[in-house]
Coordinates of C-alpha atoms and ligand atoms in Angstrom, one line a residue:
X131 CA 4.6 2.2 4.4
X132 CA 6.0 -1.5 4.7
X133 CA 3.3 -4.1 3.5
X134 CA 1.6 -6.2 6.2
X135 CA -0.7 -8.0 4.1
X136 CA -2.7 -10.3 6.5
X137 CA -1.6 -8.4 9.5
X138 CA 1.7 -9.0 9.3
X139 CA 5.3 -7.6 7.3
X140 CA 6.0 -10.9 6.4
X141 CA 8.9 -12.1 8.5
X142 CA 9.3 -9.2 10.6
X143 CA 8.2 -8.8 14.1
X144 CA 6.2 -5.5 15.6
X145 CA 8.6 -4.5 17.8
X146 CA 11.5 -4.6 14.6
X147 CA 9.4 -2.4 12.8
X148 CA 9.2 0.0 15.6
X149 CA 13.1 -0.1 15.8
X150 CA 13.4 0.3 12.2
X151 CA 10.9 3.5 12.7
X152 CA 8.1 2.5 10.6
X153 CA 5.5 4.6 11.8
X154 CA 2.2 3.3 9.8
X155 CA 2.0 0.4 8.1
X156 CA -0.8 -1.0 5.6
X157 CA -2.8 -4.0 5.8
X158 CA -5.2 -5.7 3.4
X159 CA -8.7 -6.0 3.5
X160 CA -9.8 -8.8 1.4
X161 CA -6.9 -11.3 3.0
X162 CA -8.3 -10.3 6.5
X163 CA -11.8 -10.5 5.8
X164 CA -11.9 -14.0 4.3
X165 CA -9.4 -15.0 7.1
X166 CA -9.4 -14.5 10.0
X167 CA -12.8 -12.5 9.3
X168 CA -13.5 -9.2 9.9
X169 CA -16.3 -9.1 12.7
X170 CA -13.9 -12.0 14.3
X171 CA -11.3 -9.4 14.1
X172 CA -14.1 -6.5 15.3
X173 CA -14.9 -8.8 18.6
X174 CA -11.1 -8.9 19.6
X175 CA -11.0 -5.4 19.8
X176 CA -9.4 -4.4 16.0
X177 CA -6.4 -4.9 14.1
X178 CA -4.4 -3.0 16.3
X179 CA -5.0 -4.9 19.0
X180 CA -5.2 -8.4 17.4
X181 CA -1.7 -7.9 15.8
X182 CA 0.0 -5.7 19.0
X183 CA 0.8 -2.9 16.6
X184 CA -0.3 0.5 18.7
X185 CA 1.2 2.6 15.5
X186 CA -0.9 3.5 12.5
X187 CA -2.6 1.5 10.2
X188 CA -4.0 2.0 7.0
X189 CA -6.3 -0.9 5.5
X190 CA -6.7 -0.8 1.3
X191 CA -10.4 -1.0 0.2
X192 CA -10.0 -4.4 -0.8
X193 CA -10.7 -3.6 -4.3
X194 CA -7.5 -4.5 -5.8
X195 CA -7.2 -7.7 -4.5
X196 CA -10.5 -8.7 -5.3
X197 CA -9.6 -7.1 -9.2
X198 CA -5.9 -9.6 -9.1
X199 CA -6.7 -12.4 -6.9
X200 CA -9.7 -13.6 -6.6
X201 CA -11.6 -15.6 -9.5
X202 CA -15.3 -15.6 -11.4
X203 CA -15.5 -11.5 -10.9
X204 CA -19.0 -10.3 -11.7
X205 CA -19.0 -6.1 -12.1
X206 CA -21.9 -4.4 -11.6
X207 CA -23.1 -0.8 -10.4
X208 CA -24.0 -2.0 -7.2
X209 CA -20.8 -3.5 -6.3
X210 CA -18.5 -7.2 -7.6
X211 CA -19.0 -10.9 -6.9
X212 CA -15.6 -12.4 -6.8
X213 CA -15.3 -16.2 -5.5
X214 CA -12.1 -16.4 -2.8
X215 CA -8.5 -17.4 -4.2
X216 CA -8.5 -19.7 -1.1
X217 CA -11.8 -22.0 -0.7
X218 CA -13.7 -21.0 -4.1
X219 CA -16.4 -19.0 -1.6
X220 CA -18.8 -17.1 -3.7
X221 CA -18.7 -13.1 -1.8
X222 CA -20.0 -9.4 -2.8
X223 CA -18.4 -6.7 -2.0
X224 CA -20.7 -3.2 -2.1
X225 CA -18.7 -0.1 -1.6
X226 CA -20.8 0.3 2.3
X227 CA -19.5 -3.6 2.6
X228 CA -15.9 -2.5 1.6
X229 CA -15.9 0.2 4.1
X230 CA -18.2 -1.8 7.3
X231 CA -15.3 -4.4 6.6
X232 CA -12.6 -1.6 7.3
X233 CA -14.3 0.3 10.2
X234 CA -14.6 -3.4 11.5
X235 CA -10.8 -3.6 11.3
X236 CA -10.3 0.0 12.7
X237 CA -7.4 1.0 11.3
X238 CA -6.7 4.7 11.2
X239 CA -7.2 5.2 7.3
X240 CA -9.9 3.6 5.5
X241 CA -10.1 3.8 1.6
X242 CA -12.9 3.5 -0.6
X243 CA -13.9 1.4 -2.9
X244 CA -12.7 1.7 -6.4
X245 CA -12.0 -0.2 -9.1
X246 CA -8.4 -0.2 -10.4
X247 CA -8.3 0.4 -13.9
X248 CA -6.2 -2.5 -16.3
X249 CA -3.3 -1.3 -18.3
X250 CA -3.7 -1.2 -21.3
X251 CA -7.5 0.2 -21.6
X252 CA -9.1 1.9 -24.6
X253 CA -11.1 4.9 -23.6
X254 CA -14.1 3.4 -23.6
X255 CA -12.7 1.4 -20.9
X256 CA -11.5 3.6 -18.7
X257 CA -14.0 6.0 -18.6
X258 CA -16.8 3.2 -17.9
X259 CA -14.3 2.2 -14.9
X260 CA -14.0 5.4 -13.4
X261 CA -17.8 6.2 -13.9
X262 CA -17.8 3.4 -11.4
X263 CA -15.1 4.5 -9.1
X264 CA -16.4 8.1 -8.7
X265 CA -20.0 6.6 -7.9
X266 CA -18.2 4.6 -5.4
X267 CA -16.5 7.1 -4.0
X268 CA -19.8 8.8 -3.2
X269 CA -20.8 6.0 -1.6
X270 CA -18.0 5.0 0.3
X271 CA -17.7 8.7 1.9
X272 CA -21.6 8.4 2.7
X273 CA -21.0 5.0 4.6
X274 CA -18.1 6.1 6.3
X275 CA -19.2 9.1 7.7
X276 CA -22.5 7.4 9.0
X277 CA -21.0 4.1 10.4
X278 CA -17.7 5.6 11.9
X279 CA -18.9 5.5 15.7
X280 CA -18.9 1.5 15.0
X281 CA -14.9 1.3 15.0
X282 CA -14.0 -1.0 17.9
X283 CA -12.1 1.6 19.3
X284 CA -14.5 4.2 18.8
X285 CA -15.8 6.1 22.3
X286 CA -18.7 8.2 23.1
X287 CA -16.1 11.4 21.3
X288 CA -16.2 9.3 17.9
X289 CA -12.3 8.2 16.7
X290 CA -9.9 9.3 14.3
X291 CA -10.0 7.3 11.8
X292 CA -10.0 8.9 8.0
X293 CA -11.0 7.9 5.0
X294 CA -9.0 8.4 1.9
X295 CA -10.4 8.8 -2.2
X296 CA -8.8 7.2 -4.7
X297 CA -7.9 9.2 -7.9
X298 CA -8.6 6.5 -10.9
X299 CA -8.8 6.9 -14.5
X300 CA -6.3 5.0 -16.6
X301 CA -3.3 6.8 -18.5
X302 CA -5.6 9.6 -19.4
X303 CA -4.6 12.8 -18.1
X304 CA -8.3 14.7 -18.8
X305 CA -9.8 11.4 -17.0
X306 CA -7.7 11.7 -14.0
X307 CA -8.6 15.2 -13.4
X308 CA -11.7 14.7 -13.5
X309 CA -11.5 12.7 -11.5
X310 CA -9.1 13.9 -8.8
X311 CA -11.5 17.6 -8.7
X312 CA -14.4 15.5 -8.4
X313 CA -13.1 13.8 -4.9
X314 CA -11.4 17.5 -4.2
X315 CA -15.5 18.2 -3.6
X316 CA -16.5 15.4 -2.1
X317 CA -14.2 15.9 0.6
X318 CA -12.1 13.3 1.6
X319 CA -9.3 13.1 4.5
X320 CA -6.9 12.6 2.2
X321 CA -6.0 11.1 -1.4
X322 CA -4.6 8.3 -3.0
X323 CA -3.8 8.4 -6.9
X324 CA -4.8 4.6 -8.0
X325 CA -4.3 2.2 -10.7
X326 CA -0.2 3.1 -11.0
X327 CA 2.3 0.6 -11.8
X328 CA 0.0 -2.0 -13.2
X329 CA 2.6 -2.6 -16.1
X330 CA 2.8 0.9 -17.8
X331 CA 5.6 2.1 -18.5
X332 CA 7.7 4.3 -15.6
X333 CA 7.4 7.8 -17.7
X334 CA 4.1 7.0 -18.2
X335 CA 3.4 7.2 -14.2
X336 CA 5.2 10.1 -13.5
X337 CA 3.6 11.8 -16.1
X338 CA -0.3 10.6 -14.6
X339 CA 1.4 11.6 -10.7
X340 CA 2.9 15.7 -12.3
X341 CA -1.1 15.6 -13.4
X342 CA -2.7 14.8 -10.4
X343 CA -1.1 15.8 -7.6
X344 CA -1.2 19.6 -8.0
X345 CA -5.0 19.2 -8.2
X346 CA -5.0 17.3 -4.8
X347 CA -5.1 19.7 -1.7
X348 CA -1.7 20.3 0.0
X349 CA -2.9 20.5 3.5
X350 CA -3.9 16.9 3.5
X351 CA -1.8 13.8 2.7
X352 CA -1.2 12.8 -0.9
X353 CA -0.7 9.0 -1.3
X354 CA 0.4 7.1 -4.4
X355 CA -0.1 3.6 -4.2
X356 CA 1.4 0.6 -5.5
X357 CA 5.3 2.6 -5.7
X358 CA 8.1 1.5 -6.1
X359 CA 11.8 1.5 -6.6
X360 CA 13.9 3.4 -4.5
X361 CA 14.6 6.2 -6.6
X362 CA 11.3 6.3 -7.8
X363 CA 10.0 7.0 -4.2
X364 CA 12.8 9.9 -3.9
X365 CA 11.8 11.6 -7.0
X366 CA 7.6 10.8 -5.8
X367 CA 8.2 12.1 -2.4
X368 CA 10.1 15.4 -3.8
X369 CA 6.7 16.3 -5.6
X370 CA 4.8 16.7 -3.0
X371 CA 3.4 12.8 -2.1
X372 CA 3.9 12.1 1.1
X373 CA 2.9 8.1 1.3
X374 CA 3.5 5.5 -0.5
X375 CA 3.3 1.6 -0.2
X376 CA 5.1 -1.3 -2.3
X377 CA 5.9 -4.8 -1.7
X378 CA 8.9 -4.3 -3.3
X379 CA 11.4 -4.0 -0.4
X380 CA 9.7 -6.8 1.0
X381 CA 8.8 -9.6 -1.9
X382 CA 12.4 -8.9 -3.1
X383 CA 14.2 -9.7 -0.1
X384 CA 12.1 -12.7 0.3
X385 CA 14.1 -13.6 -3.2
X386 CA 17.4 -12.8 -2.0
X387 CA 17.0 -9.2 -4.0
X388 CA 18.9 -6.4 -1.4
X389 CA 18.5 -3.0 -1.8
X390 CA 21.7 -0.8 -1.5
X391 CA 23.4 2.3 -1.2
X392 CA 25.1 0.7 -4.9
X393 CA 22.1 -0.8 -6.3
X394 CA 20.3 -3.7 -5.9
X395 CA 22.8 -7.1 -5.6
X396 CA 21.3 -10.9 -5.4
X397 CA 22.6 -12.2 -2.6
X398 CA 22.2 -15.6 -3.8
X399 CA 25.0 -14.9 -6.2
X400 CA 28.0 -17.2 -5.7
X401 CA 30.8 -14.0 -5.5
X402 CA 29.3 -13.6 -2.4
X403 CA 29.7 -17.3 -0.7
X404 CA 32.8 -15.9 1.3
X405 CA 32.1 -12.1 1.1
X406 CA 33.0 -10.6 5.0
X407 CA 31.3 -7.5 4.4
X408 CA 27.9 -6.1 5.1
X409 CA 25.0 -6.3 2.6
X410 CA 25.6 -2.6 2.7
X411 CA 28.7 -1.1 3.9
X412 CA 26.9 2.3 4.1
X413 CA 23.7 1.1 6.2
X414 CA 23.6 0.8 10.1
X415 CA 20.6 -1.1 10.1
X416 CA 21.2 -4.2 12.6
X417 CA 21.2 -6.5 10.2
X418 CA 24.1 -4.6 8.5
X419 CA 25.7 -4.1 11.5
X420 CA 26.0 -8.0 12.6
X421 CA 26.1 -10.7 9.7
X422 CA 28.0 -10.6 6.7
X423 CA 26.8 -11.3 3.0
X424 CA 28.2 -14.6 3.2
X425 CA 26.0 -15.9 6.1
X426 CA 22.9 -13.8 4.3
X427 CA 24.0 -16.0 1.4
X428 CA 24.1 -19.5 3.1
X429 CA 21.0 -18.5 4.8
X430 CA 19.2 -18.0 1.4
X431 CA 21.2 -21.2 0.1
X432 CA 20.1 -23.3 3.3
X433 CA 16.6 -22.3 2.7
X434 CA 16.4 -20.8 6.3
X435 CA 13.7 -19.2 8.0
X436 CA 15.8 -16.8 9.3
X437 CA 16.7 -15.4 5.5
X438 CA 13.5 -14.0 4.8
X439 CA 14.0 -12.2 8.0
X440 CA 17.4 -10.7 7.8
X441 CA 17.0 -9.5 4.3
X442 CA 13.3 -8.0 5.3
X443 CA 14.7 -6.2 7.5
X444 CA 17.8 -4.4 5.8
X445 CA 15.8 -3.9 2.6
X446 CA 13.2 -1.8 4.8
X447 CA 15.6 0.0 6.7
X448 CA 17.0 0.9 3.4
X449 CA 13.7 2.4 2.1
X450 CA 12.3 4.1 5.6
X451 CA 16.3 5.7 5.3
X452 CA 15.5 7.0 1.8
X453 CA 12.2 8.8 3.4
X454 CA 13.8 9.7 6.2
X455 CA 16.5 11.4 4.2
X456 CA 14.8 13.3 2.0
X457 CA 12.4 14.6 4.8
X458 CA 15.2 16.2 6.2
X459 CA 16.4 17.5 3.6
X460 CA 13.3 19.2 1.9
X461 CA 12.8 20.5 5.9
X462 CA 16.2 21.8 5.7
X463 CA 15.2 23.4 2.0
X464 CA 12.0 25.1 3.4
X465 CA 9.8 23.2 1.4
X466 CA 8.7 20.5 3.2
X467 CA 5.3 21.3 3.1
Ligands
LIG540 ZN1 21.3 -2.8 6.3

């Protein structure tokens, strides 16, 4: 899933991202509720609508940004007063809140409220923080199910719209089962296994993800979050998840960092000032197709608009084609299920 942050994958148009077959993209709660607002966002219909994007959306519970962004956080049971990384606002955001904020956005997935465990955390830590995450959970599924006819898309038959868990619990594998069985019973539409690549190191994930996910049920979708490098997501995806979201392809390019059939290459290197060839000689992305790494270079070098762009758009062609790949290909092996 490409990153739209504040209802948009910076630099990229909607109909780009169609092209590029991007079928669900994710958005994030806490930029869009301090601006433009959620119940401003509710009163034009939903995200969908505001930001002319008719595929699927999935909004984050807002927890990690309020956990990495946002300053003067105050924890409690009941929920976490955080003042805004823009104005200095003072908010609180309840698990109910969290979710009222999504169903205002009416995205297709929902996710509740959980609180993303730091790395590195003593025990102590992370079973205090996923005491609170499961409680939230509870709450968050209770909320959902009750206020789900207030989607703005919602009619008289109800909508689709889901609501995913999130699987917590530091790098302890007896805390992360817990805590995934625990959420198995609660019932959610789906999964997500949490508080991964917050600085740990990459054997270390894998190792929480091999735990986790055969705990998780099959028959619905299985979502790491926060992931990652392109063979990471091949080697994720051949598990058994089937979603994931990073910024990665995304930030990177916005830094001149290309993804590529041969590795990554910086763009902004000078070997590449009068370089005729494509960023990647084995990508047919449009981008590939038309401009050469020297013109991606100057762009970057010019400081042009048009930079971000370009390089947004091959480094997500490059990732969807990695999915897109290894779908077929675990189809083709009979075990795509
Ligand atoms: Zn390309």
């Amino acid at each position: 899933m490409p990153v739209g942050t504040q209802g948009t994958v910076k630099a990229v148009p909607q109909d780009v991202l169609e092209s590029l077959g991007a079928e669900i993209i994710l958005a994030n709660t806490y930029h869009l509720y301090l601006r433009p607002g959620h119940e401003a966002i509710r009163r034009m219909g939903g995200l969908h609508r505001l930001m002319s994007w008719p595929r699927a959306l999935l909004t984050d519970s807002g927890g990690f940004q309020v956990f990495s962004l946002s300053a003067l956080r105050k924890v409690t049971d009941d929920g976490v007063r955080f003042r805004s990384h823009l104005d200095g606002s003072s908010h609180f955001f309840t698990p109910e809140h969290a979710i009222d904020v999504q169903i205002a956005l009416g995205a297709d997935i929902a996710m509740s409220f959980d609180e993303c465990t730091e790395y590195p955390a003593t025990r102590a830590r992370a079973e205090e923080s996923l005491r609170l995450t499961m409680a939230w959970a509870r709450r968050s599924l209770d909320r959902f199910r009750a206020h789900l006819s207030r989607a703005p898309w919602a009619d008289a038959t109800g909508c689709g719209m889901q609501c995913f868990g999130i699987v917590q619990g530091g790098m302890y594998r007896d805390l992360r089962r817990q805590c995934a069985e625990r959420l198995v019973e609660m019932d959610f539409d789906g999964y997500a296994i949490g508080g991964l690549s917050v600085g740990e190191p990459r054997e270390l994930t894998l190792e929480m993800i091999a735990e986790v996910l055969p705990l998780l049920r099959a028959d619905k979708p299985r979502y790491v979050m926060g992931v990652g490098y392109p063979e990471e997501i091949e080697q994720y995806a051949r598990m058994g998840v089937d979603m994931m979201d990073c910024v990665l392809p995304t930030r990177a390019a916005r830094h001149g960092l290309l993804f590529t059939s041969e590795g990554r290459l910086n763009i902004k290197n000078k070997q590449f000032a009068e370089d005729q060839g494509p960023a990647d000689a084995a990508c047919d992305c449009p981008v590939c197709r038309r401009y050469t790494r020297a013109y991606l270079r100057h762009l970057m070098q010019a400081g042009e608009a048009l930079a971000a762009t370009l390089n947004t758009i091959h480094n997500l062609a490059f990732y969807l084609g990695i999915m897109r790949r290894v779908r077929t290909e675990m189809d083709k092996a009979g075990n795509g299920e």
